[in-house]
Amino acid sequence: MILSPTRQILSESLRPIRAEGLLLGLVPTMGYIHEGHLSLVDLARERSEFLAVSIFVNPLQFGPGEDLSRYPRELDRDLTLLRDRGADLVFFPSVEEMYPDGALQVVVDPGPMSQRLCGVHRPGHFGGVLTVVARLFGLFRPQIALFGQKDYQQAVLVRRMVRDLEMGVEVVLGPIVREEDGLALSSRNVFLSRDERADALGLRRGLQEVQRAFEEGNRSGQELGRVLFREVEKHPLLQLQYGEIVHPDSLEPLETVVPGAVAAVAAHCGGTRLIDNHILKG
Ligand code: AMP
């Protein structure tokens, strides 16, 4: 596995890959690798001939007062996990290496879909995400990039950026990987106390309740939203930010819900912000 802390090593390492015409797959991450990330690595391995992972905690996507400085980092462990899982290259630049000229002058405007859901509560977040993803796409020029359904809005926006700016990257979405009890894996779960960890399950339970009500014939977006609130409210350590049933592409809230719609939820659990979602079936 090639270790690449710099853009220089990255470009030298990718030259022969491009010359051979190997299909390059990229899994962008912020590190503190868990099975959710590794499931994307597995998907990427099946679909590409050279598998690269990036680890970069991107300051551009954190707002003031968010957890940039305490975001968990454990590079050696990450590298071991990625090597064991068959990654061919890991790019782990410092902030200075990623943004050598300091603040960028030209950045990506993520548009109106970034104003919904998480965007309401994290202004500037998706602009930061899309800007770093665009930069990674420029550095790697991958044919395929893999993103998790866990960050549904992020994946939709990356897809839209690729389409609107003709970036020529196939964006593949991987399913949400969960703990045995249903909590979606997240690097931030490490911050949860025992009590918070127990209440965090309320997000998943709320989504399951929405699925159940939908199967029983409830098609009202508003009522299904209320089903979600009611379940989340049973968990006192959760402070709901939003719970909505939205269109899978436009992310607009739905009055009438159809299969394939996305129930999306975000809440603070103590000092930790958690998100989850579920694509309605049936
Ligand atoms: P992060 O390191 O949190 O920025 O995540 C990097 C990538 O892994 C993103 O595409 C996430 O959507 C994806 N990811 C994070 N958690 C999960 C999970 N539990 N299941 C599947 N993919 C995930």
mmCIF file of C-alpha atoms and ligand atoms in Angstrom:
data_model
loop_
_atom_site.group_PDB
_atom_site.id
_atom_site.type_symbol
_atom_site.label_atom_id
_atom_site.label_comp_id
_atom_site.label_asym_id
_atom_site.label_seq_id
_atom_site.Cartn_x
_atom_site.Cartn_y
_atom_site.Cartn_z
ATOM 1 C CA MET A 1 0.000 0.000 0.000
ATOM 2 C CA ILE A 2 1.402 3.344 -1.061
ATOM 3 C CA LEU A 3 1.493 5.977 1.687
ATOM 4 C CA SER A 4 1.054 9.433 0.308
ATOM 5 C CA PRO A 5 1.180 12.384 2.695
ATOM 6 C CA THR A 6 1.833 14.862 -0.130
ATOM 7 C CA ARG A 7 0.363 15.832 -3.506
ATOM 8 C CA GLN A 8 3.804 15.288 -5.052
ATOM 9 C CA ILE A 9 3.981 11.626 -3.954
ATOM 10 C CA LEU A 10 0.357 11.215 -4.981
ATOM 11 C CA SER A 11 0.891 12.479 -8.497
ATOM 12 C CA GLU A 12 4.067 10.394 -8.932
ATOM 13 C CA SER A 13 2.282 7.303 -7.638
ATOM 14 C CA LEU A 14 -0.720 7.782 -9.914
ATOM 15 C CA ARG A 15 1.321 8.377 -13.085
ATOM 16 C CA PRO A 16 1.963 4.668 -13.826
ATOM 17 C CA ILE A 17 -1.627 3.808 -12.876
ATOM 18 C CA ARG A 18 -2.909 6.261 -15.467
ATOM 19 C CA ALA A 19 -0.322 5.131 -18.019
ATOM 20 C CA GLU A 20 -1.529 1.542 -17.650
ATOM 21 C CA GLY A 21 -5.123 2.743 -17.988
ATOM 22 C CA LEU A 22 -6.184 1.133 -14.710
ATOM 23 C CA LEU A 23 -9.640 2.031 -13.457
ATOM 24 C CA LEU A 24 -9.100 4.261 -10.428
ATOM 25 C CA GLY A 25 -11.593 4.193 -7.543
ATOM 26 C CA LEU A 26 -11.524 6.764 -4.726
ATOM 27 C CA VAL A 27 -13.065 6.578 -1.245
ATOM 28 C CA PRO A 28 -12.870 10.022 0.403
ATOM 29 C CA THR A 29 -12.986 9.968 4.230
ATOM 30 C CA MET A 30 -12.131 12.018 7.291
ATOM 31 C CA GLY A 31 -10.470 8.992 8.878
ATOM 32 C CA TYR A 32 -11.044 7.266 12.219
ATOM 33 C CA ILE A 33 -11.895 4.374 9.978
ATOM 34 C CA HIS A 34 -14.778 2.052 10.845
ATOM 35 C CA GLU A 35 -16.752 -0.667 9.066
ATOM 36 C CA GLY A 36 -18.868 1.952 7.276
ATOM 37 C CA HIS A 37 -15.759 3.276 5.538
ATOM 38 C CA LEU A 38 -14.450 -0.248 4.998
ATOM 39 C CA SER A 39 -17.692 -1.324 3.333
ATOM 40 C CA LEU A 40 -17.038 1.412 0.760
ATOM 41 C CA VAL A 41 -13.488 0.097 0.367
ATOM 42 C CA ASP A 42 -14.949 -3.372 -0.319
ATOM 43 C CA LEU A 43 -17.337 -1.933 -2.909
ATOM 44 C CA ALA A 44 -14.515 0.034 -4.501
ATOM 45 C CA ARG A 45 -12.311 -3.034 -4.700
ATOM 46 C CA GLU A 46 -14.990 -4.881 -6.665
ATOM 47 C CA ARG A 47 -15.462 -1.984 -9.071
ATOM 48 C CA SER A 48 -11.980 -0.625 -9.677
ATOM 49 C CA GLU A 49 -8.467 -1.800 -10.516
ATOM 50 C CA PHE A 50 -6.610 0.630 -8.272
ATOM 51 C CA LEU A 51 -8.193 1.600 -4.997
ATOM 52 C CA ALA A 52 -7.307 4.859 -3.296
ATOM 53 C CA VAL A 53 -8.563 6.224 0.014
ATOM 54 C CA SER A 54 -8.134 9.772 1.245
ATOM 55 C CA ILE A 55 -8.075 10.762 4.910
ATOM 56 C CA PHE A 56 -8.498 14.455 5.506
ATOM 57 C CA VAL A 57 -10.401 16.302 8.212
ATOM 58 C CA ASN A 58 -11.442 19.215 6.063
ATOM 59 C CA PRO A 59 -11.590 22.494 8.009
ATOM 60 C CA LEU A 60 -13.701 24.107 5.255
ATOM 61 C CA GLN A 61 -16.705 21.978 6.172
ATOM 62 C CA PHE A 62 -16.721 22.729 9.908
ATOM 63 C CA GLY A 63 -18.513 25.797 11.211
ATOM 64 C CA PRO A 64 -17.470 27.892 14.217
ATOM 65 C CA GLY A 65 -18.167 25.981 17.429
ATOM 66 C CA GLU A 66 -18.272 22.604 15.663
ATOM 67 C CA ASP A 67 -15.969 19.717 16.533
ATOM 68 C CA LEU A 68 -13.018 20.310 14.148
ATOM 69 C CA SER A 69 -10.347 20.410 16.858
ATOM 70 C CA ARG A 70 -11.646 17.369 18.737
ATOM 71 C CA TYR A 71 -12.620 15.296 15.683
ATOM 72 C CA PRO A 72 -11.115 11.831 16.396
ATOM 73 C CA ARG A 73 -7.892 11.053 14.554
ATOM 74 C CA GLU A 74 -5.835 7.855 14.652
ATOM 75 C CA LEU A 75 -3.757 7.595 11.513
ATOM 76 C CA ASP A 76 -1.676 4.483 12.304
ATOM 77 C CA ARG A 77 -4.733 2.434 13.136
ATOM 78 C CA ASP A 78 -6.502 3.721 10.018
ATOM 79 C CA LEU A 79 -3.579 2.736 7.798
ATOM 80 C CA THR A 80 -3.481 -0.787 9.258
ATOM 81 C CA LEU A 81 -7.232 -1.266 8.718
ATOM 82 C CA LEU A 82 -7.040 0.028 5.152
ATOM 83 C CA ARG A 83 -4.004 -2.091 4.309
ATOM 84 C CA ASP A 84 -5.729 -5.203 5.680
ATOM 85 C CA ARG A 85 -8.777 -4.419 3.573
ATOM 86 C CA GLY A 86 -6.787 -4.146 0.354
ATOM 87 C CA ALA A 87 -6.430 -0.407 -0.312
ATOM 88 C CA ASP A 88 -3.667 0.314 -2.830
ATOM 89 C CA LEU A 89 -2.942 3.886 -1.783
ATOM 90 C CA VAL A 90 -3.827 6.201 1.078
ATOM 91 C CA PHE A 91 -3.542 9.967 0.731
ATOM 92 C CA PHE A 92 -3.417 11.748 4.121
ATOM 93 C CA PRO A 93 -2.356 15.347 3.563
ATOM 94 C CA SER A 94 -1.960 17.955 6.299
ATOM 95 C CA VAL A 95 -4.126 21.068 6.031
ATOM 96 C CA GLU A 96 -1.100 23.000 4.687
ATOM 97 C CA GLU A 97 -0.508 20.298 2.080
ATOM 98 C CA MET A 98 -4.146 20.259 0.989
ATOM 99 C CA TYR A 99 -4.492 24.052 0.927
ATOM 100 C CA PRO A 100 -0.910 25.251 0.306
ATOM 101 C CA ASP A 101 -1.955 28.779 -0.625
ATOM 102 C CA GLY A 102 -4.153 29.173 2.443
ATOM 103 C CA ALA A 103 -7.776 30.087 1.842
ATOM 104 C CA LEU A 104 -9.003 29.235 -1.652
ATOM 105 C CA GLN A 105 -10.279 32.089 -3.801
ATOM 106 C CA VAL A 106 -12.505 29.927 -5.992
ATOM 107 C CA VAL A 107 -14.880 27.534 -4.254
ATOM 108 C CA VAL A 108 -17.920 25.433 -5.153
ATOM 109 C CA ASP A 109 -21.373 26.939 -4.605
ATOM 110 C CA PRO A 110 -23.523 23.939 -3.619
ATOM 111 C CA GLY A 111 -26.797 25.623 -4.630
ATOM 112 C CA PRO A 112 -30.313 25.414 -3.225
ATOM 113 C CA MET A 113 -30.272 21.713 -2.317
ATOM 114 C CA SER A 114 -27.571 22.539 0.221
ATOM 115 C CA GLN A 115 -29.992 24.859 2.045
ATOM 116 C CA ARG A 116 -32.201 21.994 3.146
ATOM 117 C CA LEU A 117 -31.915 19.399 5.971
ATOM 118 C CA CYS A 118 -28.377 19.566 7.441
ATOM 119 C CA GLY A 119 -27.669 22.760 5.500
ATOM 120 C CA VAL A 120 -30.181 24.674 7.625
ATOM 121 C CA HIS A 121 -28.183 23.838 10.752
ATOM 122 C CA ARG A 122 -24.676 23.857 9.273
ATOM 123 C CA PRO A 123 -24.399 26.925 7.048
ATOM 124 C CA GLY A 124 -21.385 26.682 4.754
ATOM 125 C CA HIS A 125 -20.924 22.967 5.417
ATOM 126 C CA PHE A 126 -21.790 21.644 1.964
ATOM 127 C CA GLY A 127 -19.818 24.336 0.183
ATOM 128 C CA GLY A 128 -16.800 23.107 2.154
ATOM 129 C CA VAL A 129 -17.605 19.473 1.370
ATOM 130 C CA LEU A 130 -18.050 20.001 -2.370
ATOM 131 C CA THR A 131 -14.949 22.185 -2.587
ATOM 132 C CA VAL A 132 -12.726 19.532 -1.012
ATOM 133 C CA VAL A 133 -14.352 16.767 -3.071
ATOM 134 C CA ALA A 134 -13.751 18.798 -6.247
ATOM 135 C CA ARG A 135 -10.141 19.261 -5.205
ATOM 136 C CA LEU A 136 -9.757 15.537 -4.501
ATOM 137 C CA PHE A 137 -11.317 14.734 -7.881
ATOM 138 C CA GLY A 138 -8.778 17.108 -9.462
ATOM 139 C CA LEU A 139 -5.862 15.481 -7.655
ATOM 140 C CA PHE A 140 -6.948 11.872 -8.271
ATOM 141 C CA ARG A 141 -9.021 12.137 -11.450
ATOM 142 C CA PRO A 142 -10.812 8.909 -10.424
ATOM 143 C CA GLN A 143 -13.264 7.108 -12.689
ATOM 144 C CA ILE A 144 -15.346 6.037 -9.674
ATOM 145 C CA ALA A 145 -15.884 7.639 -6.273
ATOM 146 C CA LEU A 146 -17.726 5.958 -3.419
ATOM 147 C CA PHE A 147 -19.877 7.691 -0.837
ATOM 148 C CA GLY A 148 -22.091 6.340 1.951
ATOM 149 C CA GLN A 149 -25.864 6.634 2.112
ATOM 150 C CA LYS A 150 -25.305 7.555 5.772
ATOM 151 C CA ASP A 151 -24.524 11.100 4.566
ATOM 152 C CA TYR A 152 -27.399 11.105 2.110
ATOM 153 C CA GLN A 153 -27.523 14.835 1.375
ATOM 154 C CA GLN A 154 -23.771 14.892 0.824
ATOM 155 C CA ALA A 155 -23.981 12.044 -1.696
ATOM 156 C CA VAL A 156 -26.852 13.703 -3.571
ATOM 157 C CA LEU A 157 -24.940 16.982 -3.753
ATOM 158 C CA VAL A 158 -21.744 15.306 -4.959
ATOM 159 C CA ARG A 159 -23.748 13.533 -7.669
ATOM 160 C CA ARG A 160 -25.330 16.803 -8.677
ATOM 161 C CA MET A 161 -21.976 18.613 -8.750
ATOM 162 C CA VAL A 162 -20.523 15.884 -10.976
ATOM 163 C CA ARG A 163 -23.509 16.206 -13.306
ATOM 164 C CA ASP A 164 -23.741 20.004 -13.366
ATOM 165 C CA LEU A 165 -19.984 20.516 -13.776
ATOM 166 C CA GLU A 166 -19.437 17.508 -16.092
ATOM 167 C CA MET A 167 -16.742 16.054 -13.860
ATOM 168 C CA GLY A 168 -16.941 12.627 -15.444
ATOM 169 C CA VAL A 169 -16.797 10.616 -12.219
ATOM 170 C CA GLU A 170 -19.205 7.780 -11.504
ATOM 171 C CA VAL A 171 -20.581 8.335 -8.006
ATOM 172 C CA VAL A 172 -21.501 5.058 -6.288
ATOM 173 C CA LEU A 173 -23.584 5.038 -3.104
ATOM 174 C CA GLY A 174 -22.912 2.369 -0.453
ATOM 175 C CA PRO A 175 -25.566 1.231 2.073
ATOM 176 C CA ILE A 176 -25.529 2.358 5.721
ATOM 177 C CA VAL A 177 -23.517 0.058 7.978
ATOM 178 C CA ARG A 178 -24.923 -0.221 11.504
ATOM 179 C CA GLU A 179 -23.986 -1.593 14.888
ATOM 180 C CA GLU A 180 -25.820 -4.775 15.825
ATOM 181 C CA ASP A 181 -28.464 -2.776 17.684
ATOM 182 C CA GLY A 182 -29.044 -0.492 14.703
ATOM 183 C CA LEU A 183 -27.003 2.628 15.479
ATOM 184 C CA ALA A 184 -25.415 3.888 12.259
ATOM 185 C CA LEU A 185 -21.634 3.697 12.497
ATOM 186 C CA SER A 186 -19.985 7.095 12.732
ATOM 187 C CA SER A 187 -16.555 8.288 13.807
ATOM 188 C CA ARG A 188 -18.400 10.604 16.203
ATOM 189 C CA ASN A 189 -20.027 7.695 18.112
ATOM 190 C CA VAL A 190 -16.830 7.531 20.180
ATOM 191 C CA PHE A 191 -17.946 10.758 21.905
ATOM 192 C CA LEU A 192 -21.166 9.198 23.274
ATOM 193 C CA SER A 193 -21.424 8.346 26.985
ATOM 194 C CA ARG A 194 -23.194 5.127 27.917
ATOM 195 C CA ASP A 195 -26.525 6.887 28.472
ATOM 196 C CA GLU A 196 -26.175 8.905 25.282
ATOM 197 C CA ARG A 197 -25.284 5.778 23.347
ATOM 198 C CA ALA A 198 -28.545 4.171 24.559
ATOM 199 C CA ASP A 199 -30.676 7.187 23.591
ATOM 200 C CA ALA A 200 -28.898 7.591 20.239
ATOM 201 C CA LEU A 201 -30.847 4.518 19.118
ATOM 202 C CA GLY A 202 -33.933 6.736 19.052
ATOM 203 C CA LEU A 203 -32.961 7.972 15.594
ATOM 204 C CA ARG A 204 -33.039 4.504 14.097
ATOM 205 C CA ARG A 205 -36.180 3.608 16.023
ATOM 206 C CA GLY A 206 -37.885 6.713 14.682
ATOM 207 C CA LEU A 207 -36.980 5.753 11.120
ATOM 208 C CA GLN A 208 -38.271 2.222 11.721
ATOM 209 C CA GLU A 209 -41.543 3.624 13.035
ATOM 210 C CA VAL A 210 -41.870 5.706 9.864
ATOM 211 C CA GLN A 211 -41.313 2.579 7.753
ATOM 212 C CA ARG A 212 -43.944 0.722 9.773
ATOM 213 C CA ALA A 213 -46.518 3.511 9.439
ATOM 214 C CA PHE A 214 -45.773 3.731 5.718
ATOM 215 C CA GLU A 215 -46.332 -0.014 5.325
ATOM 216 C CA GLU A 216 -49.639 0.378 7.169
ATOM 217 C CA GLY A 217 -50.710 2.784 4.461
ATOM 218 C CA ASN A 218 -49.856 6.208 5.844
ATOM 219 C CA ARG A 219 -48.752 8.339 2.884
ATOM 220 C CA SER A 220 -48.804 11.794 4.462
ATOM 221 C CA GLY A 221 -45.364 13.398 4.721
ATOM 222 C CA GLN A 222 -46.514 15.546 7.644
ATOM 223 C CA GLU A 223 -47.977 12.637 9.587
ATOM 224 C CA LEU A 224 -44.955 10.452 8.961
ATOM 225 C CA GLY A 225 -42.798 13.357 10.169
ATOM 226 C CA ARG A 226 -44.833 13.401 13.370
ATOM 227 C CA VAL A 227 -44.330 9.630 13.790
ATOM 228 C CA LEU A 228 -40.600 10.307 13.638
ATOM 229 C CA PHE A 229 -40.775 13.179 16.188
ATOM 230 C CA ARG A 230 -42.850 11.139 18.605
ATOM 231 C CA GLU A 231 -40.357 8.282 18.648
ATOM 232 C CA VAL A 232 -37.317 10.545 18.926
ATOM 233 C CA GLU A 233 -38.991 12.460 21.783
ATOM 234 C CA LYS A 234 -39.101 9.267 23.856
ATOM 235 C CA HIS A 235 -35.309 9.575 24.156
ATOM 236 C CA PRO A 236 -34.625 12.513 26.486
ATOM 237 C CA LEU A 237 -30.965 12.931 25.562
ATOM 238 C CA LEU A 238 -31.835 13.533 21.892
ATOM 239 C CA GLN A 239 -32.424 17.108 20.771
ATOM 240 C CA LEU A 240 -33.990 16.878 17.349
ATOM 241 C CA GLN A 241 -32.736 19.236 14.617
ATOM 242 C CA TYR A 242 -34.943 17.957 11.828
ATOM 243 C CA GLY A 243 -36.963 14.920 10.832
ATOM 244 C CA GLU A 244 -38.402 15.001 7.321
ATOM 245 C CA ILE A 245 -39.611 12.778 4.529
ATOM 246 C CA VAL A 246 -38.043 14.113 1.332
ATOM 247 C CA HIS A 247 -37.767 13.420 -2.365
ATOM 248 C CA PRO A 248 -34.651 11.273 -2.990
ATOM 249 C CA ASP A 249 -33.189 13.596 -5.653
ATOM 250 C CA SER A 250 -34.499 17.098 -4.946
ATOM 251 C CA LEU A 251 -34.568 16.706 -1.129
ATOM 252 C CA GLU A 252 -37.853 18.678 -1.144
ATOM 253 C CA PRO A 253 -40.263 17.674 1.644
ATOM 254 C CA LEU A 254 -43.039 15.428 0.311
ATOM 255 C CA GLU A 255 -46.728 15.962 0.932
ATOM 256 C CA THR A 256 -47.516 12.525 -0.459
ATOM 257 C CA VAL A 257 -44.896 9.906 0.244
ATOM 258 C CA VAL A 258 -44.029 7.168 -2.262
ATOM 259 C CA PRO A 259 -41.598 4.223 -2.066
ATOM 260 C CA GLY A 260 -38.024 5.452 -2.549
ATOM 261 C CA ALA A 261 -38.639 8.630 -0.515
ATOM 262 C CA VAL A 262 -36.045 9.309 2.139
ATOM 263 C CA ALA A 263 -36.792 9.761 5.817
ATOM 264 C CA ALA A 264 -33.928 11.857 7.173
ATOM 265 C CA VAL A 265 -33.193 12.818 10.750
ATOM 266 C CA ALA A 266 -30.554 14.756 12.693
ATOM 267 C CA ALA A 267 -30.245 15.357 16.410
ATOM 268 C CA HIS A 268 -27.778 16.351 19.039
ATOM 269 C CA CYS A 269 -27.124 13.654 21.594
ATOM 270 C CA GLY A 270 -25.322 15.444 24.414
ATOM 271 C CA GLY A 271 -22.577 17.361 22.622
ATOM 272 C CA THR A 272 -22.529 15.051 19.606
ATOM 273 C CA ARG A 273 -24.427 15.666 16.418
ATOM 274 C CA LEU A 274 -25.823 12.487 14.838
ATOM 275 C CA ILE A 275 -27.612 11.915 11.527
ATOM 276 C CA ASP A 276 -29.407 8.931 10.042
ATOM 277 C CA ASN A 277 -31.826 8.186 7.206
ATOM 278 C CA HIS A 278 -33.878 5.437 5.643
ATOM 279 C CA ILE A 279 -35.109 4.900 2.086
ATOM 280 C CA LEU A 280 -38.775 3.903 2.395
ATOM 281 C CA LYS A 281 -39.656 0.521 0.937
ATOM 282 C CA GLY A 282 -42.882 -1.167 0.076
HETATM 283 P P1 AMP B 1 -16.574 10.469 6.953
HETATM 284 O O1 AMP B 1 -15.226 9.963 7.305
HETATM 285 O O2 AMP B 1 -17.530 10.487 8.093
HETATM 286 O O3 AMP B 1 -16.512 11.763 6.190
HETATM 287 O O4 AMP B 1 -17.192 9.420 5.931
HETATM 288 C C1 AMP B 1 -16.515 9.064 4.773
HETATM 289 C C2 AMP B 1 -17.445 8.280 3.888
HETATM 290 O O5 AMP B 1 -17.903 7.118 4.564
HETATM 291 C C3 AMP B 1 -18.697 9.083 3.495
HETATM 292 O O6 AMP B 1 -19.026 8.815 2.149
HETATM 293 C C4 AMP B 1 -19.724 8.553 4.447
HETATM 294 O O7 AMP B 1 -21.043 8.657 3.953
HETATM 295 C C5 AMP B 1 -19.311 7.098 4.556
HETATM 296 N N1 AMP B 1 -19.841 6.529 5.801
HETATM 297 C C6 AMP B 1 -19.747 7.045 7.048
HETATM 298 N N2 AMP B 1 -20.415 6.279 7.936
HETATM 299 C C7 AMP B 1 -20.965 5.273 7.226
HETATM 300 C C8 AMP B 1 -21.796 4.158 7.567
HETATM 301 N N3 AMP B 1 -22.198 3.922 8.810
HETATM 302 N N4 AMP B 1 -22.170 3.314 6.582
HETATM 303 C C9 AMP B 1 -21.770 3.536 5.292
HETATM 304 N N5 AMP B 1 -20.988 4.559 4.905
HETATM 305 C C10 AMP B 1 -20.596 5.422 5.855
#
